Each structure stands twice: as structure tokens, then as C-alpha cells.
Coordinates of C-alpha atoms (C1' of nucleotides) in Angstrom, one line a residue:
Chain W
X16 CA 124.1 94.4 72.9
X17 CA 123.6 97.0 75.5
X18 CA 123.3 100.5 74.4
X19 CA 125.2 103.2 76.7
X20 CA 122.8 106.0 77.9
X21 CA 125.3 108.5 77.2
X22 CA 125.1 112.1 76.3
X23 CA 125.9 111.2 72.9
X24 CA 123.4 108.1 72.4
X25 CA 120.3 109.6 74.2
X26 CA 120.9 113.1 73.3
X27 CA 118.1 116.0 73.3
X28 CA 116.8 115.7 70.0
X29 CA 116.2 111.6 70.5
X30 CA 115.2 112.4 74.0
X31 CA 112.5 114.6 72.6
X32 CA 111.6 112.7 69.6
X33 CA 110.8 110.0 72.6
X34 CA 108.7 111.7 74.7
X35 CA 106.7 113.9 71.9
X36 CA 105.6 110.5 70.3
X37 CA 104.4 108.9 73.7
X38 CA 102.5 112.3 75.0
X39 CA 100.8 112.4 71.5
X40 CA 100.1 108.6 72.0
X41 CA 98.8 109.4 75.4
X42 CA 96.6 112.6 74.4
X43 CA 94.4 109.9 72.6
X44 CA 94.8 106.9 74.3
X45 CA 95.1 107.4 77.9
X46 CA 93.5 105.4 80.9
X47 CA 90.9 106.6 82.2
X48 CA 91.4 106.2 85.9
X49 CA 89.7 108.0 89.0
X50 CA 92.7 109.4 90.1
X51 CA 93.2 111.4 86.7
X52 CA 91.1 114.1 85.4
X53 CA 89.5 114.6 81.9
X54 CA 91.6 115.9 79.1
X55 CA 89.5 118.8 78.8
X56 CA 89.3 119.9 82.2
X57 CA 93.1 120.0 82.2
X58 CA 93.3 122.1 79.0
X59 CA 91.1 124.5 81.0
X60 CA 93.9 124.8 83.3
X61 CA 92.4 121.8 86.1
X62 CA 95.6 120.9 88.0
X63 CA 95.6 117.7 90.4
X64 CA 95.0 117.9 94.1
X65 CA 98.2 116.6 96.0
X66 CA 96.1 114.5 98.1
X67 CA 94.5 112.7 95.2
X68 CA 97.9 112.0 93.8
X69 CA 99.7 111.1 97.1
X70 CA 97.0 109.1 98.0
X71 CA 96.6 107.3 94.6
X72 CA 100.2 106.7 94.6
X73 CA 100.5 104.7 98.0
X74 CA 97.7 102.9 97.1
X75 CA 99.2 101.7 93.7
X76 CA 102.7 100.8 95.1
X77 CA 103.1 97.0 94.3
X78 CA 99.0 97.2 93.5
X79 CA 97.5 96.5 90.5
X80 CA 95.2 99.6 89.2
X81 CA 91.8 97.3 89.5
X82 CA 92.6 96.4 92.7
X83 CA 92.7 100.2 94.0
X84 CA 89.7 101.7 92.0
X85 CA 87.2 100.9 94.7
X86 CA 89.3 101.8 98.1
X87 CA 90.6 104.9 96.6
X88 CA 86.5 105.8 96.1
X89 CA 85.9 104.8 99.1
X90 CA 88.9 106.8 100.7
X91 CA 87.9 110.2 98.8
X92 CA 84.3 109.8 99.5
X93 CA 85.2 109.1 103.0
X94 CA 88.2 111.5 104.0
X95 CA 88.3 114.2 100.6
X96 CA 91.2 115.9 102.4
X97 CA 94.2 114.9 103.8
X98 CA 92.9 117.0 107.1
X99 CA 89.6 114.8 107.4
X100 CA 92.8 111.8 106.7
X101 CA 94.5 113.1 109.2
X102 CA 91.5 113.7 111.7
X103 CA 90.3 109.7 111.3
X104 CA 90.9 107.1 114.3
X105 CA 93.5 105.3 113.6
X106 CA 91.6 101.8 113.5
X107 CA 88.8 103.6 111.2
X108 CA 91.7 104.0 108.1
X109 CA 93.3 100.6 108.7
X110 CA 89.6 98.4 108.9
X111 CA 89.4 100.7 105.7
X112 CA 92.4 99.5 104.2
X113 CA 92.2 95.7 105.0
X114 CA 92.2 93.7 102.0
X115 CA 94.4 95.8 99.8
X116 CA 97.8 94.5 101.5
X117 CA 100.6 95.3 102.5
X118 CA 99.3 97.0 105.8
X119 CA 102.4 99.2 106.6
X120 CA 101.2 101.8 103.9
X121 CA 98.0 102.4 105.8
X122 CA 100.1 103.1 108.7
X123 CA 102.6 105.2 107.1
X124 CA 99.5 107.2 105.2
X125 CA 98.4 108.0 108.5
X126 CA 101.7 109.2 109.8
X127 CA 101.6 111.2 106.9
X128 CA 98.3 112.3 106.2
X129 CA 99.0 113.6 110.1
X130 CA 102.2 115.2 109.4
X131 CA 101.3 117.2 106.0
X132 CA 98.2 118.3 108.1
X133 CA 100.2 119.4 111.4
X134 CA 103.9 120.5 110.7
X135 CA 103.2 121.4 106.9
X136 CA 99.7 123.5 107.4
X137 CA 97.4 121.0 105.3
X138 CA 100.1 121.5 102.2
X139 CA 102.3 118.8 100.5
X140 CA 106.2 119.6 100.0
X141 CA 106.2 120.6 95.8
X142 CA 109.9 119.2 95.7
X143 CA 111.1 115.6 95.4
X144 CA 113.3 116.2 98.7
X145 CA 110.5 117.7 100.8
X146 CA 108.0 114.5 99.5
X147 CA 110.9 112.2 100.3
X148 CA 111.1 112.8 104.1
X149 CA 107.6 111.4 104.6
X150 CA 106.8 108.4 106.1
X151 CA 105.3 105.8 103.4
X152 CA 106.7 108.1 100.7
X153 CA 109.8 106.6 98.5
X154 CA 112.0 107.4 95.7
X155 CA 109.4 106.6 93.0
X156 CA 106.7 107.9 94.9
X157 CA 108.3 111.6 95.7
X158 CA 109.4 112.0 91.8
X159 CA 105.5 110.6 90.7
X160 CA 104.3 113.5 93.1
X161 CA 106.2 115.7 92.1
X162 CA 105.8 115.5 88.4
X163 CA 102.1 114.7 88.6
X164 CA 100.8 117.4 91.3
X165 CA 103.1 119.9 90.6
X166 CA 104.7 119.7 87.2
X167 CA 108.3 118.7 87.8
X168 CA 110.4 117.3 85.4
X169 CA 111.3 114.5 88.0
X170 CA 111.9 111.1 86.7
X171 CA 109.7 108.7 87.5
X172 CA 110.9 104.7 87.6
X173 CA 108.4 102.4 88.5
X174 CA 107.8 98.7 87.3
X175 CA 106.5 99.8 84.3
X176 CA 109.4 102.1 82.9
X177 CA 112.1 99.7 84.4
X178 CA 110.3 97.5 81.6
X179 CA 110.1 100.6 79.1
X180 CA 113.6 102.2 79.3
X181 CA 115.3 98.5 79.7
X182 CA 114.0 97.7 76.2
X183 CA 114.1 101.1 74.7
X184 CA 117.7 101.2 75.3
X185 CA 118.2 97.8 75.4
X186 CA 119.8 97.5 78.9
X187 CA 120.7 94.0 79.2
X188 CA 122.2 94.0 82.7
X189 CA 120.2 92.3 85.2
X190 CA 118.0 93.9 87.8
X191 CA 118.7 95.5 90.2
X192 CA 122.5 96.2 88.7
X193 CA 120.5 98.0 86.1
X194 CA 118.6 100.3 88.0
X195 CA 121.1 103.0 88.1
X196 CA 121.5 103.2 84.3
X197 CA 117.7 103.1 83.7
X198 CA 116.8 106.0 86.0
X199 CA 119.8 108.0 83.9
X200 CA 117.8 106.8 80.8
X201 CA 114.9 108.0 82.4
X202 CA 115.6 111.0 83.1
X203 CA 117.2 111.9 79.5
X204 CA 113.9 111.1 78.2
X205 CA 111.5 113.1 80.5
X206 CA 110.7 116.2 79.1
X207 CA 110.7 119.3 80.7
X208 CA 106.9 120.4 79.8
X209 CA 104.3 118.0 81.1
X210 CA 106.3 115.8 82.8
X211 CA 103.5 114.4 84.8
X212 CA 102.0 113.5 81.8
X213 CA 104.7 112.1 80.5
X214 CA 105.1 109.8 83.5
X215 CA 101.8 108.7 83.6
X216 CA 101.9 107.7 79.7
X217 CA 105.3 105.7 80.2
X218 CA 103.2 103.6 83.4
X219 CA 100.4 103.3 80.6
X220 CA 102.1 101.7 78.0
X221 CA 104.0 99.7 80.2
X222 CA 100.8 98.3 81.6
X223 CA 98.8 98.0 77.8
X224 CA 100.9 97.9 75.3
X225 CA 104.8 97.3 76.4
X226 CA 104.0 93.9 78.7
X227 CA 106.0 91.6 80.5
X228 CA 104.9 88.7 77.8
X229 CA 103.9 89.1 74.2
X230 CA 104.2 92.9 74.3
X231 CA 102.5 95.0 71.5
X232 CA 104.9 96.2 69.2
X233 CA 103.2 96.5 66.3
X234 CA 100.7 99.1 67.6
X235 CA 103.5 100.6 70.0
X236 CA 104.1 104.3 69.0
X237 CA 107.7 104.4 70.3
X238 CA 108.5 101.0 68.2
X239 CA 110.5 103.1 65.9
X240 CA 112.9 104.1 69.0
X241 CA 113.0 101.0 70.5
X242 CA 116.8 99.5 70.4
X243 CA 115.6 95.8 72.0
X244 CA 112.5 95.8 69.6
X245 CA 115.3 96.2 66.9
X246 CA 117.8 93.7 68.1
X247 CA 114.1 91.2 68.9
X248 CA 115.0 90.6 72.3
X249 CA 112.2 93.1 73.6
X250 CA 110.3 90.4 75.4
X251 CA 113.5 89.0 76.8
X252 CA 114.3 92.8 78.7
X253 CA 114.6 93.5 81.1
X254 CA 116.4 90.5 82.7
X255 CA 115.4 89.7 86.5
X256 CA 117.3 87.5 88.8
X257 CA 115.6 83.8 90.1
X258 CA 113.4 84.2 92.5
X259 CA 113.6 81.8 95.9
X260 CA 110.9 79.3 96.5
X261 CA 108.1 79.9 99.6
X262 CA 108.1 78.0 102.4
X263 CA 105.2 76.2 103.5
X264 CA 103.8 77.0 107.1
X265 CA 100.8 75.8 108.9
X266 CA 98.9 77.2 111.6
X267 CA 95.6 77.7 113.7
X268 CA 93.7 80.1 114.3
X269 CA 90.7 80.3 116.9
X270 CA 87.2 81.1 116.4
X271 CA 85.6 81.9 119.9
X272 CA 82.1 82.9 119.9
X273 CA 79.5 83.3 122.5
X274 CA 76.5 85.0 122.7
X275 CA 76.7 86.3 118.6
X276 CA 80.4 87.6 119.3
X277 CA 83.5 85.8 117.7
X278 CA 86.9 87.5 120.1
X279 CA 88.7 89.2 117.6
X280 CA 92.4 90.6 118.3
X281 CA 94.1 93.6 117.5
X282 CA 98.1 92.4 115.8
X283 CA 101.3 93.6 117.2
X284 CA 102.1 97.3 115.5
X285 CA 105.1 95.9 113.1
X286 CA 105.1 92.6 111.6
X287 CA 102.8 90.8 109.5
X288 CA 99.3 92.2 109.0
X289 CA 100.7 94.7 112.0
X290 CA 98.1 96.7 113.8
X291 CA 95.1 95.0 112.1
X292 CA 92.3 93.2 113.6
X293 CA 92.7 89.6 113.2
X294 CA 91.3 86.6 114.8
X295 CA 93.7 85.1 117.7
X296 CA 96.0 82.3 116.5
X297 CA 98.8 80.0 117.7
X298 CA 101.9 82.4 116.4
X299 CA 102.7 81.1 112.8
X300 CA 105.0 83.1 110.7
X301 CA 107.2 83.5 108.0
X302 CA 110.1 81.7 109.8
X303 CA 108.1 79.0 111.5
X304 CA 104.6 77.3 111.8
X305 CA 102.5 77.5 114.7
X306 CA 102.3 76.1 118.5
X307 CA 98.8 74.6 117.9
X308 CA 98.4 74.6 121.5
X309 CA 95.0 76.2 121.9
X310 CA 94.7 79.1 124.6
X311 CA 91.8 78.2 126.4
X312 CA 91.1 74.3 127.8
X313 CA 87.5 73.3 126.1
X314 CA 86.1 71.3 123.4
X315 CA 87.4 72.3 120.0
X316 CA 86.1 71.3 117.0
X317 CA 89.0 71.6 114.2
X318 CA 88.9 71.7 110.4
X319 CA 92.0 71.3 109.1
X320 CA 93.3 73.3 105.7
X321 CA 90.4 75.3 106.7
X322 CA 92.7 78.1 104.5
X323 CA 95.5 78.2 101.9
X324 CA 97.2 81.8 102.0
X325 CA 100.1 82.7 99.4
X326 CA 101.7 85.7 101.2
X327 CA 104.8 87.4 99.2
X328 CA 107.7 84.9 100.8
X329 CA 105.8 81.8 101.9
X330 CA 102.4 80.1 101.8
X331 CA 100.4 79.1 104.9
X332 CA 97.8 76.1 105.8
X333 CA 95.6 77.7 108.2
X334 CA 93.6 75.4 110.6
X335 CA 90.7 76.3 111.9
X336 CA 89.3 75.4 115.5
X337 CA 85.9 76.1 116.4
X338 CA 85.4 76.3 120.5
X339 CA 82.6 73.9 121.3
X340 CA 82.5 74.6 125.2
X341 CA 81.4 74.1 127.5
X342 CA 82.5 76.2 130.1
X343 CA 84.9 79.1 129.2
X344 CA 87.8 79.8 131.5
X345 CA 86.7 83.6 131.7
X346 CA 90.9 84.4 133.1
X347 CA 92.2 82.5 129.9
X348 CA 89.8 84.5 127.6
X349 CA 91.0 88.2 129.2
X350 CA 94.8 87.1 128.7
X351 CA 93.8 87.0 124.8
X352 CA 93.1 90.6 125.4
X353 CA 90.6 90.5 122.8
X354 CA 87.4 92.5 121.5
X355 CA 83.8 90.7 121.0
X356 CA 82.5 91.3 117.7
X357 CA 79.4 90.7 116.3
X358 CA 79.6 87.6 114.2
X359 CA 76.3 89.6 111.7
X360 CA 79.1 92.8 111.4
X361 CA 82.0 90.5 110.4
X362 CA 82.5 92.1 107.4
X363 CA 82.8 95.8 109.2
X364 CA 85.5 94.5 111.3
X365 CA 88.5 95.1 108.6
X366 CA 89.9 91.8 108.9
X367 CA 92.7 90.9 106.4
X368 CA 92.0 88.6 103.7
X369 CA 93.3 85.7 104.9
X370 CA 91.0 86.1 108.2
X371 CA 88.3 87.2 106.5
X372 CA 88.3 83.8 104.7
X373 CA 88.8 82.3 107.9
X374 CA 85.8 83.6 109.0
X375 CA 83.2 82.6 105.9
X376 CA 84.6 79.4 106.7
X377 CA 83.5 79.7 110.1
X378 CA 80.0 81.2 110.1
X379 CA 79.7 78.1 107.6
X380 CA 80.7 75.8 110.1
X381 CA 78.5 77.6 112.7
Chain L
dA29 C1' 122.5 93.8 99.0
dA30 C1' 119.0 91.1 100.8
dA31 C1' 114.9 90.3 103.3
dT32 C1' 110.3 91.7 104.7
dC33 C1' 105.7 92.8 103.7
dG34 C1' 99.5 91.0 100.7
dG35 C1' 96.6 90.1 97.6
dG36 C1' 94.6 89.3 93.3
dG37 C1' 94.6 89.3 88.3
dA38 C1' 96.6 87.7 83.9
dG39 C1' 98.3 84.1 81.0
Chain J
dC13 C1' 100.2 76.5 88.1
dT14 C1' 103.7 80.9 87.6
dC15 C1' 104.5 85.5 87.4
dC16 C1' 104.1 90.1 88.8
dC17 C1' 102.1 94.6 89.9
dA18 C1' 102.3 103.1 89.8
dG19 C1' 107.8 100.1 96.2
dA20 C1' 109.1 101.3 101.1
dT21 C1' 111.5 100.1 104.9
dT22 C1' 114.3 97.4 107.8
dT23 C1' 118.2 94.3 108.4

DNA sequence: AAATCGGGGAG
DNA sequence: CTCCCAGATTT
């Protein structure tokens, strides 16, 4: 039932008919998100700043728009250039980031917040290829750029338009086998004027209108075009393969606190929750649960299942063990190689997530 | 091609 | 509970 996205199926007219009906859908029902700006303002001639868009974009990869809103305010009001990015201490953007996940964005934004400021004069590369070469910046993320900032007709494939163009065209190979087919569908259907627009209005009705389940075809405005809406397999597109079951790990992790300051670590670079501030535990992971061996000789007072954590391949049982003194082996403490934090500033210290619920947990047990 | 890497919101 | 989100990078 798959229909080929061929010259002759998808062919300018069809492409065009696709792509007017969606920007006049768009024109009046558009998001209104922080990272866009009015409808009038653009009609004055308002174009995007680079910075805004780049910086929107990392934050949205795999990251639902409500969960972004308030760390991309916070972001702008903090650093409104990619120079004042670029000028911030390194543990100053990543405490900033903690809590929005996966941490190796906030180290790649840095890399190249640092390199668009140094080797590129403060300016963003205006073609797919030049936003491709930097660090924390990907296929979908280069095209969004460049179609959004600077107006090229690039062709934007994200989540949403895998969705969109799979049922459009009714693509019924399975991810990821489809994905060279859908970005050739794709880009038939992105029009040479306003193709920022256009990408932005394909992500919005994949997020309001064309859902994963019980998607709105009755009030979709490219339901006319839609071959799997026709054939009523829309829901059913596109196909994804089984996905493997998580693992479940346990761990510990060690709550140290003397004098008002819990010891607080900084993680290895690479890895899980790399380079964030985290409190010391016994080495659980994704392939293995923890030691449990605790790294100072004392009284420990332990709560167990403290924590349940769902990370993206397994799920963790974090204990939690409370030192109880009553002497501290001062040598065993400065292996940890840790910084004192003050227990009444835990919330400045960017832990991730699953710390910081460690730590209400804690301060409760206190 | 498959695995790694967070967290939260929707249903 | 399950599923998945404006993916990139490494293996």
C-alpha cells in the first residue's frame, strides 16, 4: 500500500498544493512559543536571531516543548548572546542545564556557543554544511537552522514529520528503513518560499493535530492529501520496530554532611550525567548495579528504595545512606575529591534529577 | 546498524 | 502502567 515518492507521484503541483494548505493552516493556527516571534513583526520584515533558533533547537532535541519553555527563559535572560554563552564558566551553563537531560547537549552547546564566538566572529554558518560541523549540531538540527534563521529551503525531518510524511504518503516500511524515503518526501514537499515556516508548521501539526494515537483528521487541513488517511491506516503509520525491555539496577548513593555541607562530586566528563554535579555513589550503571561498599568506615544510616529513576535504557533503585559518624576519616573524605555544599543552597547546586530527589529525601531524613 | 544518553507529560 | 518527544554521537 506504499505510495512511491517519485517524481511522478509527488510532483510540483501536489508538492505545492501540500505545503500552500499547511502555511495557510499555520498563518492562523500557529504555537505560540518563546522561541518564535509574532506574525506581525515578521510581516514587518523581523527575521530570527541564529542564537535563539540554535539554542531552541538543542534544547528541543528529544524534549518536549513544555519542558524547554522555562530553561530557554532562563538561558536568554541569562546569556542573550551566544558571546555572553560562550563567555560563561563551564559549570555555570551545565548547573543551568540540570534537569532538562541528556547532559551531553549542554556540553556540546558550550563547545559551540565557544566556537561560533571564536573561529566564526560571533556569526552562525547560513548553510546546512557549515551548521553541520558543529559540535551538538545534527542532521535535523543544521536543516531546522537553516530554514528557520536564514530561509533555506532545507528539509527538515524530525519526529514529528517522520509521523507526517509516513502517513501523507503512506510509507509503510518500518523505521528506520524508512527514513531515506521520508526525507525524499520531505524534501518534494518543502517549498522554496518560507521554508522555515513551513518546517515549523509540519512540527506543529505533528505535535496538535497529526498524533501518534487518535490523530485529528477531521480538522486536519492536509486530510485531503493524506494517502494513509485514505487507505484508514493513518494511526497505524508510521511503523516502529519493538523496543527492548530496561534493566533493573540498584545502587547507593552517599549523603555526607557536616557542619550544614552535604560533599557533593563533580561526574567523569563522558558517560552518564557526565560532568555534572552529583552526590558520590558506589558506581552503578547501565551495565551493572553498584558495589554498596560505602567509602568512608562510620555509622550509616540506610534507606533503601530511597529513589526509583527510569533512565532511557534501564531503571535504577537508588539507596540512600545517610553518615551518622562519629568520627570522619578526613584521608577517606579527600580521596572522594569532593566539594562541601551548603545543604540551605541545595537547589543552586544543579544536581540532576535523579540527585536532586535524592537529596529532598535526605534533608527529610535530616 | 545498534547502543548510549534524561526526564517528564500524555493517555 | 506504556509510549514517546523539534536527535546526536559513539560503538
Amino acid at each position: 500500500m506504499s505510495v512511491e515518492c517519485r517524481d511522478a507521484i509527488v510532483d510540483e503541483p501536489v508538492g505545492s498544493a501540500i505545503s500552500s494548505a499547511l502555511l495557510a493552516h499555520y498563518d492562523v493556527h500557529a504555537r505560540d512559543l518563546p522561541w518564535r516571534i509574532s506574525p506581525a513583526a515578521r510581516r514587518a520584515g523581523a527575521g530570527l536571531d541564529p542564537y535563539r533558533v540554535w539554542l531552541s533547537e538543542v534544547m528541543l532535541q528529544q524534549t518536549t516543548v513544555a519542558a524547554v519553555t522555562g530553561y530557554f527563559q532562563r538561558f536568554t535572560d541569562r546569556w542573550p548572546t551566544v558571546e555572553a554563552l560562550a563567555a560563561a564558566p563551564e559549570e555555570d551553563v551545565l548547573a543551568a542545564w540540570a534537569g532538562l537531560g541528556y547532559y551531553a547537549r549542554a556540553r556540546n552547546l558550550i563547545a559551540c556557543a565557544r566556537a561560533v564566538a571564536g573561529a566564526h566572529g560571533g556569526q552562525f554558518p547560513q548553510t546546512e554544511a557549515g551548521l553541520l560541523a558543529l559540535p551538538g549540531v545534527g542532521d535535523y538540527t543544521a536543516a531546522a537552522i537553516a530554514a528557520i534563521a536564514f530561509d533555506e529551503p532545507a528539509a527538515v525531518v524530525d519526529a514529528n514529520v517522520e509521523r507526517v510524511v509516513a502517513r501523507l504518503f503512506a510509507i509503510a516500511t518500518p523505521l528506520p528503513a524508512a527514513r531515506p524515503e521520508i526525507r525524499t518526501c520531505t524534501a518534494r514537499i518543502t517549498p522554496r518560499e518560507r521554508p522555515g515556516d513551513f518546517a515549523q508548521a509540519m512540527m506543529d501539526l505533528g505535535a496538535t493535530i497529526c498524533t501518534v494515537r487518535n490523530p485529528s483528521c477531521l480538522i486536519c487541513p492536509l486530510a485531503s492529501h493524506c494517502a494513509a488517511r485514505a487507505a484508514g491506516m493513518a494511526e497505524a503509520l508510521p511503523i516502529k520496530p519493538p523496543r527492548k525491555a530496561k534493566p533493573q539496577r540498584t545502587g547507593t548513593a552517599w549523603w555526607i554532611e557536616l557542619d550544614g555541607q552535604v560533599l557533593l562530586v563533580q561526574r567523569p566528563g563522558k558517560g552518564m550525567l557526565g560532568g555534572m554535579r552529583a552526590l558520590p555513589d558506589d558506581g552503578w550503571s547501565a551495565r551493572a548495579d553498584g558495589h554498596a561498599e560505602p567509602p568512608v568506615t562510620g555509622q550509616w544510616q540506610v534507606i533503601e528504595a530511597a529513589v526509583g529513576h527510569v533512565f532511557t535504557h534501564f531503571s535504577l533503585e537508588l539507596a540512600l545512606a545517610l553518615y551518622r559518624g562519629p568520627q570522619i576519616d578526613k584521608v577517606a573524605i579527600e580521596n572522594l575529591n569532593g566539594i562541601w555544599w551548603p545543604v540551605e543552597q541545595i537547589a543552586e547546586a544543579g544536581l540532576p534529577t535523579l540527585f536532586a530527589k535524592a537529596a529532598t529525601v535526605a534533608i527529610q531524613h535530616r
